[in-house]
C-alpha atoms as one frame of an Amber mdcrd trajectory, in Angstrom:
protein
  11.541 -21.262  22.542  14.680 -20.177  20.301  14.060 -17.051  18.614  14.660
 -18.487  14.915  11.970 -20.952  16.098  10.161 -18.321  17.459  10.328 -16.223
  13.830   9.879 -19.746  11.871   6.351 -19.833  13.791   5.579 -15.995  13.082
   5.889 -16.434   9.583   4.085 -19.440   9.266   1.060 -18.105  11.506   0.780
 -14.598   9.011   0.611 -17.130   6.191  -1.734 -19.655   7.016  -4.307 -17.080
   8.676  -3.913 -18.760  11.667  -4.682 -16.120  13.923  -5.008 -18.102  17.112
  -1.406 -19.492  16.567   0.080 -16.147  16.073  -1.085 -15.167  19.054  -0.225
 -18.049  21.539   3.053 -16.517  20.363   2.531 -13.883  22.800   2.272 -13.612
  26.587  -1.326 -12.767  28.176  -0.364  -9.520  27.856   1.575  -9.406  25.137
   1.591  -6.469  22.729   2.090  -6.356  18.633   2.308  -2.965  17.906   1.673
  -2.585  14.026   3.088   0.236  11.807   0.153   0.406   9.987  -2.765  -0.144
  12.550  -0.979   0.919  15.905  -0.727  -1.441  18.678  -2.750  -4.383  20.114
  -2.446  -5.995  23.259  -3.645  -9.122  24.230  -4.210 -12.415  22.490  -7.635
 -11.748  21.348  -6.826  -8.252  20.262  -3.833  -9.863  18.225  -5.471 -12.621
  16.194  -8.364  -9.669  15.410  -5.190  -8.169  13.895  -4.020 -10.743  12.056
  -7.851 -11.266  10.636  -7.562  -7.726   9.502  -4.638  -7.773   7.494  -7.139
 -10.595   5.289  -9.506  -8.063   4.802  -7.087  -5.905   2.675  -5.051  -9.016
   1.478  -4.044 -12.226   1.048  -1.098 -14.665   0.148   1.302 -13.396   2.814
   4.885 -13.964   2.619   7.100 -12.897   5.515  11.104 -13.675   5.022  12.994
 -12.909   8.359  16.841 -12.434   8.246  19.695 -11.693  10.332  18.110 -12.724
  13.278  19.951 -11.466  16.648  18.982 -11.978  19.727  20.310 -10.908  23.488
  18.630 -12.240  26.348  15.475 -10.700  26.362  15.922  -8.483  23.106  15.503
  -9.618  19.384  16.032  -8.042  16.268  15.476  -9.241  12.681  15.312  -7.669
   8.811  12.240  -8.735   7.130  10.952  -8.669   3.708   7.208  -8.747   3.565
   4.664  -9.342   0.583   1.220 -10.395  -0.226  -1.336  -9.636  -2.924  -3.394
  -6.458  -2.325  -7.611  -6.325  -1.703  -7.284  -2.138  -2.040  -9.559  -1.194
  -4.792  -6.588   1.512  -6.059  -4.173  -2.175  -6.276  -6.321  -5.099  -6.045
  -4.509  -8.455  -7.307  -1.059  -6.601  -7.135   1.926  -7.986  -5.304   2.933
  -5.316  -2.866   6.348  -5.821  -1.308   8.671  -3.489   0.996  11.348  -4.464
   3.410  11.061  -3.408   7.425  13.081  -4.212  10.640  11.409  -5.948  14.014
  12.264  -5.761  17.172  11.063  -8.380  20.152  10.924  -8.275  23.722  10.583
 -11.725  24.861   9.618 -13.411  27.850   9.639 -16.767  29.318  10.070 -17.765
  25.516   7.009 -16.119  24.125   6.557 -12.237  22.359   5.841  -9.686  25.229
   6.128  -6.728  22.581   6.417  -6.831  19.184   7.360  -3.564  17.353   8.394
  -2.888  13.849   9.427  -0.077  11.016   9.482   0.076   7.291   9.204   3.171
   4.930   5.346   3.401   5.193   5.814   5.920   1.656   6.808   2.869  -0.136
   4.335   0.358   1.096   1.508   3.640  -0.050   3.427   3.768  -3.425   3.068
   0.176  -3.826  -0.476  -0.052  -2.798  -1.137   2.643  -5.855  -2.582   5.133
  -3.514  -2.404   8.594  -5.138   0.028  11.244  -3.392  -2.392  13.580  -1.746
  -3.646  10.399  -0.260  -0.071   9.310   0.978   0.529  12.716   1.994  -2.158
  12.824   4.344  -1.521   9.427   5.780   2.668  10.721   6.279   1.562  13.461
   7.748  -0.857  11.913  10.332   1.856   9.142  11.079   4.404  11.978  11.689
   2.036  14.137  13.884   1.392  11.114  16.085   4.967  10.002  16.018   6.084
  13.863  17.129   3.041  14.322  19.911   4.326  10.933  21.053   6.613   9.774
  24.269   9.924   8.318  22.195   9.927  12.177  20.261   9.377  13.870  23.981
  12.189  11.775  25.412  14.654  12.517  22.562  13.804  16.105  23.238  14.705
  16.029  26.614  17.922  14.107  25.620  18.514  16.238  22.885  18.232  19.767
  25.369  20.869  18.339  27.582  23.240  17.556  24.900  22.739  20.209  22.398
  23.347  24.006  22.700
């Protein structure tokens, strides 16, 4: 499957609830690893996701663009909305903008991985700042104790004196 294909379906999935048809996107073993609720591998684990997002909202609206794609290796800007279920936002449209990244396989997801400024998407949800504050700060801790910061670190000793 083309990758704008590929993205067409992705969208379309998130906003229909169609949680089994997001996940046939992906391979057996295919992984979406969510900024906001970590990663989840496996078809079954990823339509669970996709029925969680409901819980906390509905009316999604995912806009990929600049879609580029190598081989194996996709990338695409996003702009992502949907009306909040949060008690502190409840009815409110919250909107922020991320970037994805896809490793493909045999024309299906194998990993799915994204980032977006998880400050604004709190802000727009109308949580209050200690709130956010805790949440950055357990995002960062796992992000720091994690493998990508431990490899830069190594990197970064050989490179930096």
């Amino acid at each position: 499957m083309e990758f704008e294909a590929i993205l067409d379906r992705f969208a379309s999935a998130v906003a229909a609830h169609d949680s089994p048809g997001l996940a046939a996107l992906f391979t057996e073993d295919g992984c979406y690893d969510d900024y906001f609720f970590g990663p989840h591998e496996g078809r079954d684990a990823i339509a669970a996701m996709l029925d969680r997002f409901y819980d906390g909202g509905e009316a999604f609206c995912w806009e990929f663009t600049e879609p580029v794609s190598r081989g194996d290796l996709a990338y695409a800007s996003y702009c992502f909305s949907y009306r909040s279920r949060e008690p502190e936002s409840a009815g409110r449209i919250v909107v922020f903008e991320g970037m994805s990244r896809f490793r493909l396989r045999d024309g299906l997801i194998a990993h799915y991985g994204e980032v977006f400024d998880r400050g604004v998407a709190f802000t727009a949800l109308g949580y209050v700042k200690p709130r956010i504050a805790r949440l950055l700060d357990r995002y960062s801790a796992g992000f720091s104790a994690g493998p990508a910061a431990e490899r830069h670190l190594r990197y970064r000793a050989t490179r930096v004196r």
